Short mmCIF file of C-alpha atoms in Angstrom, two decimals:
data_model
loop_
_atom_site.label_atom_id
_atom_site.label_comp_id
_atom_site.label_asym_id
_atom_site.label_seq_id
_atom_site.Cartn_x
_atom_site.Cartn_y
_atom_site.Cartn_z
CA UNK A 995 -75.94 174.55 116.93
CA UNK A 996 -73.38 172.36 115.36
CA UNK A 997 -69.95 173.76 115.13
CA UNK A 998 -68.40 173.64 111.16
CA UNK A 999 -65.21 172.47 111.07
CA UNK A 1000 -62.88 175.08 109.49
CA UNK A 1001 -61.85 172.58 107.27
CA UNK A 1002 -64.81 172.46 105.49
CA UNK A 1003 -64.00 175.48 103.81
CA UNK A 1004 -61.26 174.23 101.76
CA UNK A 1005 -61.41 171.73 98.91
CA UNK A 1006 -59.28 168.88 99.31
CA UNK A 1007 -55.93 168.81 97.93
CA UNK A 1008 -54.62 166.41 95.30
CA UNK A 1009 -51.68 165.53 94.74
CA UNK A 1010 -49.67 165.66 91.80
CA UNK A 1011 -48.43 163.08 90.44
CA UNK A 1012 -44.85 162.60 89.14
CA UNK A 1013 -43.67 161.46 85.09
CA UNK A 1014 -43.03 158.37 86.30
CA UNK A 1015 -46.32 157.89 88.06
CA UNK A 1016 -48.01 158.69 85.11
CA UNK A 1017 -46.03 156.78 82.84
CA UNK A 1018 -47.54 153.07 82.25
CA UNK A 1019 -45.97 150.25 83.49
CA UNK A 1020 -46.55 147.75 80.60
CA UNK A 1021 -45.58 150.09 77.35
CA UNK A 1022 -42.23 150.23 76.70
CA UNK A 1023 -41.04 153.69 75.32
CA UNK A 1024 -41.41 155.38 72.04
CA UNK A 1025 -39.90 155.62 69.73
CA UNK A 1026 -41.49 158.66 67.90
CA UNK A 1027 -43.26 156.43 65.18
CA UNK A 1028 -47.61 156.42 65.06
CA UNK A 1029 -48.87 152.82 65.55
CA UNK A 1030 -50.22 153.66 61.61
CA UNK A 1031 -46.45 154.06 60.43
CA UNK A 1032 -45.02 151.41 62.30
CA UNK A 1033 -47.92 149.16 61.04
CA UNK A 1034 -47.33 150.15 56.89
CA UNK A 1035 -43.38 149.61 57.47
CA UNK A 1036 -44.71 146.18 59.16
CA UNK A 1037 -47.30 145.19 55.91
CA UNK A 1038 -45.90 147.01 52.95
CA UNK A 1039 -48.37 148.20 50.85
CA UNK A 1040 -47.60 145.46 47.83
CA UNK A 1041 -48.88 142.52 50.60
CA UNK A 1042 -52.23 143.91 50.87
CA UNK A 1043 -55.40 143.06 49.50
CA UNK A 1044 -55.41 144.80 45.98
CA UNK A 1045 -59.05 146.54 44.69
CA UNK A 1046 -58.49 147.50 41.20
CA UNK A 1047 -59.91 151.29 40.84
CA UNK A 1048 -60.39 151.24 37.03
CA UNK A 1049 -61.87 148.29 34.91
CA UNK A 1050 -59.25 145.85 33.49
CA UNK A 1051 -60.09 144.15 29.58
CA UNK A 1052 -58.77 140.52 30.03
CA UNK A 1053 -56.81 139.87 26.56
CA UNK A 1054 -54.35 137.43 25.13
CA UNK A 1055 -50.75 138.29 24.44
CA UNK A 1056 -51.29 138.52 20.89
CA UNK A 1057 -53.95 141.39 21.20
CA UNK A 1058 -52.35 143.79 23.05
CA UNK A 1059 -51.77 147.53 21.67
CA UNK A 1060 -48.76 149.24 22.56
CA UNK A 1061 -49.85 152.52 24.33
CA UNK A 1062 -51.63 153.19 27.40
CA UNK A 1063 -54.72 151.01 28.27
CA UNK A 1064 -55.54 148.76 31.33
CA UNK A 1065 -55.39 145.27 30.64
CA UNK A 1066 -54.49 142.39 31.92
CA UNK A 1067 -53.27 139.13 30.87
CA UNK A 1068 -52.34 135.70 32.48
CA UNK A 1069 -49.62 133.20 31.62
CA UNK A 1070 -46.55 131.04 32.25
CA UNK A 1071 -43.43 132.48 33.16
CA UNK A 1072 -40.81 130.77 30.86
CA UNK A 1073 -37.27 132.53 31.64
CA UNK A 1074 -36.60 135.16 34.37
CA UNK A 1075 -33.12 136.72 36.19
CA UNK A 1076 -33.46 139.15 38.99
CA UNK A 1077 -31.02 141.87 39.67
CA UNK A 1078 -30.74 144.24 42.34
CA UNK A 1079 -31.10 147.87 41.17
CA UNK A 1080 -31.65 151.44 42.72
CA UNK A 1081 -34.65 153.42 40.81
CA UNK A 1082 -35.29 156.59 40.57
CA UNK A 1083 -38.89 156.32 41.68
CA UNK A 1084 -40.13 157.10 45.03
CA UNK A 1085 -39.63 154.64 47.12
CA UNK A 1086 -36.89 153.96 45.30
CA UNK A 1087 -37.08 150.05 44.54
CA UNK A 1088 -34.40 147.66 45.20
CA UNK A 1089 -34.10 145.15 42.67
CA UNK A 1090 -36.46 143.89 40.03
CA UNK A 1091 -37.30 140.77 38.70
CA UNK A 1092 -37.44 140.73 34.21
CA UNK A 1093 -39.32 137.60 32.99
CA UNK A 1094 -41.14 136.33 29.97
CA UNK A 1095 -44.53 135.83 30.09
CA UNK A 1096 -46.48 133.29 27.38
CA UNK A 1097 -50.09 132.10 26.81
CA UNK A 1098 -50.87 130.19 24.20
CA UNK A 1099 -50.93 133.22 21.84
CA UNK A 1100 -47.45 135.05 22.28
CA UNK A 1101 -44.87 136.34 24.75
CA UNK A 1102 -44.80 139.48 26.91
CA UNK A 1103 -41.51 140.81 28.79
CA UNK A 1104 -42.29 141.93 32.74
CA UNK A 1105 -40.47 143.77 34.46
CA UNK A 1106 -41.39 143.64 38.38
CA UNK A 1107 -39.87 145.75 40.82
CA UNK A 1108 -39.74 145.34 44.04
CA UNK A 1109 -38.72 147.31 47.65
CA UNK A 1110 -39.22 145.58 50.37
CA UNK A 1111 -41.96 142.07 49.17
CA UNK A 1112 -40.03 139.49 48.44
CA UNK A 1113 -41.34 137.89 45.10
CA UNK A 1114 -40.91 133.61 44.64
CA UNK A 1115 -41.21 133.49 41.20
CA UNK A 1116 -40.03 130.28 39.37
CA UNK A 1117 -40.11 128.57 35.90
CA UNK A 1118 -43.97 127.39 34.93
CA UNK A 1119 -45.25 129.34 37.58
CA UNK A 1120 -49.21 130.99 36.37
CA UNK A 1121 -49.15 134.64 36.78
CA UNK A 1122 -51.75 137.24 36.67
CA UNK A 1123 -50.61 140.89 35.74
CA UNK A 1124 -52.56 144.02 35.81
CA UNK A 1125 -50.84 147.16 33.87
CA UNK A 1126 -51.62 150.36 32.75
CA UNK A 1127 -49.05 151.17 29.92
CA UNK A 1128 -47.86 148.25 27.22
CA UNK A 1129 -44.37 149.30 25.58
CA UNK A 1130 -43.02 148.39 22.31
CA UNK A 1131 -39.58 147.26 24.36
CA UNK A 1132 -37.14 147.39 27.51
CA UNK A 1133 -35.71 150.84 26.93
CA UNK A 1134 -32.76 149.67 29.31
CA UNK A 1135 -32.12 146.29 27.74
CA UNK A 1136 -30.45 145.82 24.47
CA UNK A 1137 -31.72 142.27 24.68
CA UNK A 1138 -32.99 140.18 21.54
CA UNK A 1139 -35.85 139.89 23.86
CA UNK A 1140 -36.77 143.09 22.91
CA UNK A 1141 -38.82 141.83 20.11
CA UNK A 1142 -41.75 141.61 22.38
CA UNK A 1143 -43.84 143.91 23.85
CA UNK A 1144 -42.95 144.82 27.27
CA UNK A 1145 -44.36 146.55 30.72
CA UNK A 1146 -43.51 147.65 34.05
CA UNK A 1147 -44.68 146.82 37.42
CA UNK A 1148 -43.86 148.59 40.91
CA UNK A 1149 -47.61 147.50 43.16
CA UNK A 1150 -45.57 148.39 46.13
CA UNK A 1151 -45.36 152.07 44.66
CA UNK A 1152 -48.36 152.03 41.73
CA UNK A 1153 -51.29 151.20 42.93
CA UNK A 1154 -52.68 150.93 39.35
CA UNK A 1155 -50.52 147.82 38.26
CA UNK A 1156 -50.35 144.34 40.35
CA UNK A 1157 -49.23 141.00 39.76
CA UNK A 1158 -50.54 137.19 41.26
CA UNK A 1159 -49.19 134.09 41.36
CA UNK A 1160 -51.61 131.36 41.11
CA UNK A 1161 -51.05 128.58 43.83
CA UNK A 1162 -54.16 126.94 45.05
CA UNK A 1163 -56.08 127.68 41.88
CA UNK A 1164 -53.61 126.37 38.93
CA UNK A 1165 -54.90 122.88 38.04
CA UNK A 1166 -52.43 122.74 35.30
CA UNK A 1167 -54.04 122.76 32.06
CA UNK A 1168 -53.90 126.78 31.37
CA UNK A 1169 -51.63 128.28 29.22
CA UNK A 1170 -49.90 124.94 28.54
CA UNK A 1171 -49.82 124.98 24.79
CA UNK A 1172 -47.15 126.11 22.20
CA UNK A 1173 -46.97 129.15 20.07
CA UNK A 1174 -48.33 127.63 16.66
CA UNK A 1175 -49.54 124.14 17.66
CA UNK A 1176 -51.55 122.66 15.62
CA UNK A 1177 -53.00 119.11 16.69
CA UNK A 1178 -51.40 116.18 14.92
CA UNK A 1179 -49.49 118.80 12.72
CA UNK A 1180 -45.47 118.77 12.96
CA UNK A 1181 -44.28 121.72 15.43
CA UNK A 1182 -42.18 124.68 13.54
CA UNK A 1183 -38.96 124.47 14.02
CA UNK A 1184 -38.99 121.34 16.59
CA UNK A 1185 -36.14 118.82 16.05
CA UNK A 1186 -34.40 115.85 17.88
CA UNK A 1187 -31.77 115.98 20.37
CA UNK A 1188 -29.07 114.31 17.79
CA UNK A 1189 -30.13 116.57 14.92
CA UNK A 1190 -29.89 119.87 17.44
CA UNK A 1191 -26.30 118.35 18.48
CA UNK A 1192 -25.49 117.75 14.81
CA UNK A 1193 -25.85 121.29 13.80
CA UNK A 1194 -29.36 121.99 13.78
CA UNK A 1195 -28.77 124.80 16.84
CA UNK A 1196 -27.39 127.59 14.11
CA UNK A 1197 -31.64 127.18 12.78
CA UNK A 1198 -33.49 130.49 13.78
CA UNK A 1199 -36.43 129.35 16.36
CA UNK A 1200 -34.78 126.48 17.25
CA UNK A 1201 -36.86 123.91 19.42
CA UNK A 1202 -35.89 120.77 21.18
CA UNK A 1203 -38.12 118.17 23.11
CA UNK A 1204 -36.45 116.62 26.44
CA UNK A 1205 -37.72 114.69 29.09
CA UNK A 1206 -35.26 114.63 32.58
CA UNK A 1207 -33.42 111.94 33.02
CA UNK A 1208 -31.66 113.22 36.28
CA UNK A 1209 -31.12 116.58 38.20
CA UNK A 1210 -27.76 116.93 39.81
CA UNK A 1211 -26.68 118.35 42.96
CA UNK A 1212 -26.93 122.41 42.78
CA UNK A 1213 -22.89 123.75 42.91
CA UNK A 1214 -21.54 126.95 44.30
CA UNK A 1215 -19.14 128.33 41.35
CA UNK A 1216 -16.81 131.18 40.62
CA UNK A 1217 -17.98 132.70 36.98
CA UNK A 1218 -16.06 135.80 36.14
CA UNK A 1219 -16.42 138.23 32.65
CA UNK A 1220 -12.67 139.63 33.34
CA UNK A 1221 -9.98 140.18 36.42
CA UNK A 1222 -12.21 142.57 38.01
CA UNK A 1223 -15.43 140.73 37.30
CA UNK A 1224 -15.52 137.77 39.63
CA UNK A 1225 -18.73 136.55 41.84
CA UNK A 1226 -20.28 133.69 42.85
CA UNK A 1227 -23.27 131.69 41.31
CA UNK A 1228 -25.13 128.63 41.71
CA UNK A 1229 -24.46 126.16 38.92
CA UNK A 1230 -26.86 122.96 37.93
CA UNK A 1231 -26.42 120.15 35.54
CA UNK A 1232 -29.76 118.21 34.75
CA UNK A 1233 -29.33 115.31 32.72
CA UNK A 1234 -31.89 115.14 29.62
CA UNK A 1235 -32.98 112.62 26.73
CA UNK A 1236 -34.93 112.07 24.15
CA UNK A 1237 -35.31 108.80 21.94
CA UNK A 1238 -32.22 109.86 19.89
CA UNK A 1239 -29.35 111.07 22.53
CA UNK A 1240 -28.82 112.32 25.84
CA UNK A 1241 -27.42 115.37 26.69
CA UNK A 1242 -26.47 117.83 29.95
CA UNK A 1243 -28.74 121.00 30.17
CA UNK A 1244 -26.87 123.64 32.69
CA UNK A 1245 -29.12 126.10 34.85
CA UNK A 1246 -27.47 129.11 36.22
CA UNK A 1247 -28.25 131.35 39.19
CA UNK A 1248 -32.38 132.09 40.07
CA UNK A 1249 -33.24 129.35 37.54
CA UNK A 1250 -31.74 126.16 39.34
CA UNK A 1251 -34.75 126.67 42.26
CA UNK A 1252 -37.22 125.79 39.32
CA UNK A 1253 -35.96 122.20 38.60
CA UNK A 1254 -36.77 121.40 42.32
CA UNK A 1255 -39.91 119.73 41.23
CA UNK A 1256 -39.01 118.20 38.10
CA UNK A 1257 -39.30 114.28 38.30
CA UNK A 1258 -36.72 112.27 36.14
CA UNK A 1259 -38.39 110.33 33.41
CA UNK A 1260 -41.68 112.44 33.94
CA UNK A 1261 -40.86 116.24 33.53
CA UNK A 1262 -40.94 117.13 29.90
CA UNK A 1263 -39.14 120.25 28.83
CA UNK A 1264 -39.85 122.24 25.59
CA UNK A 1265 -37.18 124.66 24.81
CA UNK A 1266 -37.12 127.11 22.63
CA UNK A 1267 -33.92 129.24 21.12
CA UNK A 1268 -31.44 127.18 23.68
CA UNK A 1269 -27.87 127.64 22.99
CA UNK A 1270 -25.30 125.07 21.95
CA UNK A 1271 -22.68 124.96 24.71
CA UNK A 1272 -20.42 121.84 23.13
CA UNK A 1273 -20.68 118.57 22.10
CA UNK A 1274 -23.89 117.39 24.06
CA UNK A 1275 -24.22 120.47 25.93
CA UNK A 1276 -26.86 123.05 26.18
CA UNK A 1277 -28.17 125.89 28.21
CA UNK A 1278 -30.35 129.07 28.02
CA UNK A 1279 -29.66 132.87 27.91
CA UNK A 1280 -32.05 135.23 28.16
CA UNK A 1281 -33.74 134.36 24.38
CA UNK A 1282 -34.72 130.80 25.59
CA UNK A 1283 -38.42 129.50 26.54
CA UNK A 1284 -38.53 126.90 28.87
CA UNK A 1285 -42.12 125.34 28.83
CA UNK A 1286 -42.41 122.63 31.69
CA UNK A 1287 -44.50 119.42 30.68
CA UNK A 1288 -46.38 121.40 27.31
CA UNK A 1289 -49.64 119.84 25.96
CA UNK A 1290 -48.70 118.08 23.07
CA UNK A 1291 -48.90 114.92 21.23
CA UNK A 1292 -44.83 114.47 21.32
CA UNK A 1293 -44.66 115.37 24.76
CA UNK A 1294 -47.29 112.60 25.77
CA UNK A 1295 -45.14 110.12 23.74
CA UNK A 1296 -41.94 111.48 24.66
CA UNK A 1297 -43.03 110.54 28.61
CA UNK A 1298 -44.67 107.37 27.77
CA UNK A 1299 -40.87 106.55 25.70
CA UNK A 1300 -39.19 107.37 29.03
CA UNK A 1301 -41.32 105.07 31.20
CA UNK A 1302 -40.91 102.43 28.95
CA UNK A 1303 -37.35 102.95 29.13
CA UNK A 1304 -36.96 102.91 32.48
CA UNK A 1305 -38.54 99.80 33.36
CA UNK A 1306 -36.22 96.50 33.41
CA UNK A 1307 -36.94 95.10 30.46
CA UNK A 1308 -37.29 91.09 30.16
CA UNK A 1309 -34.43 89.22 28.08
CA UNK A 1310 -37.25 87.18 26.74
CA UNK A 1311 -40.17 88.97 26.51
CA UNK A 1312 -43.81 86.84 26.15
CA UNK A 1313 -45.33 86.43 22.75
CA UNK A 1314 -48.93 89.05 22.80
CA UNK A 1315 -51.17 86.15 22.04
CA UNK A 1316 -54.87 87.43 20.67
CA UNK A 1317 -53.72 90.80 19.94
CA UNK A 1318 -52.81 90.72 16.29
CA UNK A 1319 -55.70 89.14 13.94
CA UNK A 1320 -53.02 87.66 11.98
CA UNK A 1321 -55.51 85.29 9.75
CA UNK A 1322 -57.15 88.26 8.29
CA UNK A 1323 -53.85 90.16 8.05
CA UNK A 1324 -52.52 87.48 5.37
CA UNK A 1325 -56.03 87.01 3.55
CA UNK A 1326 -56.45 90.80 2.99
CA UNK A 1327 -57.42 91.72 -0.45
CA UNK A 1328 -55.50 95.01 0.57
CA UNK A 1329 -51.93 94.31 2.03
CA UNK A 1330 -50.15 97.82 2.68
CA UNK A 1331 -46.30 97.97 2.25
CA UNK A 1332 -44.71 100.21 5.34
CA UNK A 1333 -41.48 101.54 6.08
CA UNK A 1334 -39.86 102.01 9.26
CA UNK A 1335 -40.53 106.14 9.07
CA UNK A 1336 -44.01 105.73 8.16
CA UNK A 1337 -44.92 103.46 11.26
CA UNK A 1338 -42.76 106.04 13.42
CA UNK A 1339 -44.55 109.26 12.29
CA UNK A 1340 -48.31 107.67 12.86
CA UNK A 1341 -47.25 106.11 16.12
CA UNK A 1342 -46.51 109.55 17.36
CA UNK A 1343 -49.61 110.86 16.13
CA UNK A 1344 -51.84 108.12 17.41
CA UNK A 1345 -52.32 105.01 19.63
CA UNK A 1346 -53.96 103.15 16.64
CA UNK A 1347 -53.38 99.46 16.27
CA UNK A 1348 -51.18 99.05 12.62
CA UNK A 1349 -50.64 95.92 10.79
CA UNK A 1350 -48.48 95.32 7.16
CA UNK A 1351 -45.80 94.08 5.82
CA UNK A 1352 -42.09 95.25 5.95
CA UNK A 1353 -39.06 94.76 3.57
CA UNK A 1354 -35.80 94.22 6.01
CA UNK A 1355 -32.68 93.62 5.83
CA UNK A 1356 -31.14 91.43 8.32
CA UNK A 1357 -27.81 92.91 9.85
CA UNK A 1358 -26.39 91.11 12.52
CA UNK A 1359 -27.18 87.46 13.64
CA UNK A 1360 -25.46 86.14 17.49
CA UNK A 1361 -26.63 82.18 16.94
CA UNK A 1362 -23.04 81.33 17.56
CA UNK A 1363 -22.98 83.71 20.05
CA UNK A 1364 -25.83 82.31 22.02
CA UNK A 1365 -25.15 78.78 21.30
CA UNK A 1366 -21.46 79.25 23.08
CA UNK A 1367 -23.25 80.73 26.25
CA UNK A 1368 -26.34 77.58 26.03
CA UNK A 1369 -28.77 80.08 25.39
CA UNK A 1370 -29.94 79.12 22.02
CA UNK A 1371 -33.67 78.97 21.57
CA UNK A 1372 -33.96 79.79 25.96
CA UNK A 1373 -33.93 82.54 28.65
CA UNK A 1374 -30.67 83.64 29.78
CA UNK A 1375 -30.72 81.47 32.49
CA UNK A 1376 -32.08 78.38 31.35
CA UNK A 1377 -30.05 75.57 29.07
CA UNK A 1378 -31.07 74.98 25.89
CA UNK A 1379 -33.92 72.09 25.09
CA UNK A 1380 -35.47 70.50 22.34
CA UNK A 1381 -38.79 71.86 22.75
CA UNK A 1382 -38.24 75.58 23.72
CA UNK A 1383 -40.11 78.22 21.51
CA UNK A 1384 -37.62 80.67 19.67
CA UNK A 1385 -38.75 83.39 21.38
CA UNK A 1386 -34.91 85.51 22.40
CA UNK A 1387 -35.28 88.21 21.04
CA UNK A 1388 -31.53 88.85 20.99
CA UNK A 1389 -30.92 86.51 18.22
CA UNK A 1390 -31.03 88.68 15.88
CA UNK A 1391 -29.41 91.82 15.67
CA UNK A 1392 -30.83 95.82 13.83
CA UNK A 1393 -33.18 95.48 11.54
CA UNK A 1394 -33.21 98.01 8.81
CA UNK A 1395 -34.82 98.99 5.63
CA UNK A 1396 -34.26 102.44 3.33
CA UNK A 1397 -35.56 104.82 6.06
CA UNK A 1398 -34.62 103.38 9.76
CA UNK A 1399 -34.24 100.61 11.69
CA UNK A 1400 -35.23 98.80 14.74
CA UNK A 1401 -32.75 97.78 17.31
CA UNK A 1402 -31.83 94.89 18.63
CA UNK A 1403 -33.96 92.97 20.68
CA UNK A 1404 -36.71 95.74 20.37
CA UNK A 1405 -39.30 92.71 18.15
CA UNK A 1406 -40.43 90.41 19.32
CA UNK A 1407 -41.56 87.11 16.81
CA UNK A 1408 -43.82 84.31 17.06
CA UNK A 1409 -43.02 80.47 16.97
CA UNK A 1410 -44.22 80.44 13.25
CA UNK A 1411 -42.08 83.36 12.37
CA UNK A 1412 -38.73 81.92 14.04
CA UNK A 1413 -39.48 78.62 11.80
CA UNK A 1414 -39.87 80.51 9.02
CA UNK A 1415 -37.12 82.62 9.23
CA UNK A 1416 -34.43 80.32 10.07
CA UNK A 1417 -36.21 77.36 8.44
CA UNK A 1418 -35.94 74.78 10.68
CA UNK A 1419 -37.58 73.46 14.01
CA UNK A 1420 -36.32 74.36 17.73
CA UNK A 1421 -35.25 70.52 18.07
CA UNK A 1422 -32.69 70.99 14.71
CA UNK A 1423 -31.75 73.75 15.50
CA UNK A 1424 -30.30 73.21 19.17
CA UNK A 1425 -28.67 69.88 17.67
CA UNK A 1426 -26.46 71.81 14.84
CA UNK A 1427 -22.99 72.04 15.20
CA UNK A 1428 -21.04 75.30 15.70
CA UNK A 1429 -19.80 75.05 12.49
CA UNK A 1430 -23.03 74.53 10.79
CA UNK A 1431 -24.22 77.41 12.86
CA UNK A 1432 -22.03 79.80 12.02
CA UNK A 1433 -22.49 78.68 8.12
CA UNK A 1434 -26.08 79.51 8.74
CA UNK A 1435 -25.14 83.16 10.27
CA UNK A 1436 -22.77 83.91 7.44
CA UNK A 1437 -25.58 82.64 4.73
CA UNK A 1438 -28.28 84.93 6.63
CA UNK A 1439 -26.24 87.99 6.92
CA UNK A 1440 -27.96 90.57 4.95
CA UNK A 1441 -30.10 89.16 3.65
CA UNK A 1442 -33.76 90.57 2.79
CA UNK A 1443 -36.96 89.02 4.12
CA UNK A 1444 -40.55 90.52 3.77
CA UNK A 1445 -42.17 90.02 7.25
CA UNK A 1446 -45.89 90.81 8.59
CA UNK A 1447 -45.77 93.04 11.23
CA UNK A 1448 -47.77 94.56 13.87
CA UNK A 1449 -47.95 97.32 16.35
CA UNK A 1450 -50.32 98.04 19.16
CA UNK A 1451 -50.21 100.50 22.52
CA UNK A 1452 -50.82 97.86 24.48
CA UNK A 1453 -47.32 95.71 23.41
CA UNK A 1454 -45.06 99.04 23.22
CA UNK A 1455 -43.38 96.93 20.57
CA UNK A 1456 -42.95 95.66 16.76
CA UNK A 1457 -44.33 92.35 16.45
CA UNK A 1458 -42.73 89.96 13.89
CA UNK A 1459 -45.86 87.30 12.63
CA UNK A 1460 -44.89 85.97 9.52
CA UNK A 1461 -41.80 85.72 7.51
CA UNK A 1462 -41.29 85.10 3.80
CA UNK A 1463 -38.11 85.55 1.76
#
């Protein structure tokens, strides 16, 4: 019979294992934190995905009710400043972000705050709010601003108000339009650079059309509202034109990281309410609109002026033969009488080809000038010859008539007109003496001529094609 061993009346014993046994070797130690709290302090609430709970109606500026009603809206932002605040709320928020808002129906004031997401917003950026209460105004600003209707977002601590900025999905044509635009119809309160410089700033509603002509170099500046008032702020100077004067806008703080991706002599800039700061100065306060590249008639000229203007223009520009039926111009039973304003105002309207006749005066002549230099009747390079066409444009200086005038070098005439208006041939004309040329500047000098005209897209310029005293 088979002996059983006295140990097989025990179990076996285990032994216990010490805390650092147990511990693992690849998990550092706690730190008293869930992996679900370290994870929401990680991903703030206000980065998540956002499922709206209630149904939203989708309105325009212009419809919204003050009072408490889910809606939302989308638009450009067109002014904004961010300062850094403590709330009451909890979590209390640390800073917020107050900027206007505008469709092409009105203007809404926003006011974002924020905790721990860090918002980008910039000038012409397309925005998508969702909010739950509209207010008549900022009850903490005493800002003229306060004349429009105004909410409040916190999505990192309301889940029933959020806010997008369209990146990928903003194509550029939404919300583009101004308050009150009317195709082909004047815009209220719009007005040129020289006229805003001239006094037209101290108009209610001002508005101003500029296209960039250069962005400086973003400065680091001391501003200070008393002794004890003194910080630091970033400064810009952007240089900006129109067809009448140019003129320095100045961006201050958060604003100068929006003209990052303005191009000179493409970037059109609609301002509304700026401020005079000096003789061709101006900036923006908190009152201004600053609509980036608007969709309007003026703006498309405006950009098609500055192109124009910044290509090198020839001294001697080439006649536009075939453009201009200038045969049925003259034997028209119907010949139409412009002035310089006329042709201005449906130029901007339309692209339309326009032909008439124009009473100028003649204001300056260089024949002298150019005779001195050899340039009569030539290029600027070549010497003067019998049988060059008048075509130097520079021989004549403004022309002007009761309502504007043209400047120099800016038409351009055909052979026939050059013969007619001086009344000789290329071949007498190069062979007069100085003396008899200057006779023929002083008897020329002011004097009124009725010339056929023309102006087309295509040429960018008036187009002398007759002349007749």
């Amino acid at each position: 019979m088979e002996q059983t061993s006295i140990q097989g009346f025990y179990s076996r014993e285990v032994k216990c294992a010490t805390a650092q046994e147990l511990a693992p070797k690849d998990v550092p130690p706690g730190d008293g934190f869930t992996s679900s709290e370290v994870q929401s302090f990680l991903q703030p609430r206000g980065l998540r995905p956002w499922h709206p709970q209630y149904e939203y109606e989708e309105t325009d500026i212009s419809d919204l009710q003050t009072g408490t009603s889910r809606v939302t809206v989308t638009g450009r932002i067109v002014n904004f400043h961010c300062r850094a605040h403590q709330g009451t709320q909890h979590p209390r928020p640390n800073g917020f972000f107050k900027f206007l808002l505008k469709d092409d129906t009105g203007v809404l004031s926003v006011k974002l705050w924020y905790s721990k997401v860090n918002f980008d917003i910039r000038i012409a950026q397309l925005v998508s709010i969702w909010a739950s209460h509209v207010n008549v105004s900022d009850p903490s600003s005493m800002s003229i601003s306060n004349r429009f209707l105004h909410v409040n977002l916190y999505p990192e601590g309301d889940r029933t108000c959020h806010i997008m900025v369209h990146t990928d999905s903003d194509d550029g044509s939404v919300c583009k339009q101004p308050i009150g635009y009317r195709p082909q119809q004047p815009l209220t309160g719009l007005m040129r650079v020289k006229n805003f410089n001239d006094g037209g700033n101290e108009a209610h509603d001002s508005r101003v059309l500029l296209c960039v002509k250069s962005v400086g170099q973003r400065k680091r500046v001391t501003a200070s509202k008393g002794k004890d008032n003194e910080r630091e702020v970033d400064k810009l100077e952007i240089l900006v034109f129109d067809d009448t004067l140019e003129i320095i806008l100045t961006l201050w703080d958060q604003l100068c990281s929006s003209a990052s991706q303005w191009q000179p002599s493409s970037t059109i800039l609609l301002l509304t309410n700026p401020t005079y700061k000096g003789d061709r100065q101006i900036g923006v306060d908190a009152n201004t609109l600053i609509e980036v590249d608007p969709s309007m008639d003026d703006a498309s000229w405006l950009r098609e002026h500055a192109k124009n203007k910044s290509k090198r223009e020839h001294v001697n520009p080439p006649f536009p033969e075939g453009v201009f039926d200038v045969e049925a111009a003259m034997n028209s039973e119907t010949r139409i009488l412009f002035r310089f304003a006329d042709i201005d105002e449906w130029v901007r309207a339309s692209s339309e080809m326009y032909t008439g006749y124009f009473s100028v005066v003649l204001t300056e002549m260089n024949l002298s000038k150019l005779h001195q230099r050899s340039m009569l009747c030539s290029t600027a390079t070549c010497p003067s010859t019998p049988t060059t066409p008048m075509r130097d444009a520079n021989t004549i200086g403004p022309l002007a008539d009761e309502t504007g005038s043209i400047a120099t070098g800016k038409v351009i005439l055909s052979d026939e007109a050059w013969e007619q208006l001086l009344g000789r041939t290329p071949a007498v004309l190069v062979a007069e003496t100085p003396a008899r040329l200057k006779a023929l500047e002083h008897r020329m000098l002011f004097l009124r001529v009725t010339m056929l005209m023309g102006w087309s897209s295509d040429v960018g310029r008036m187009v002398a094609l007759r002349v007749s005293a």
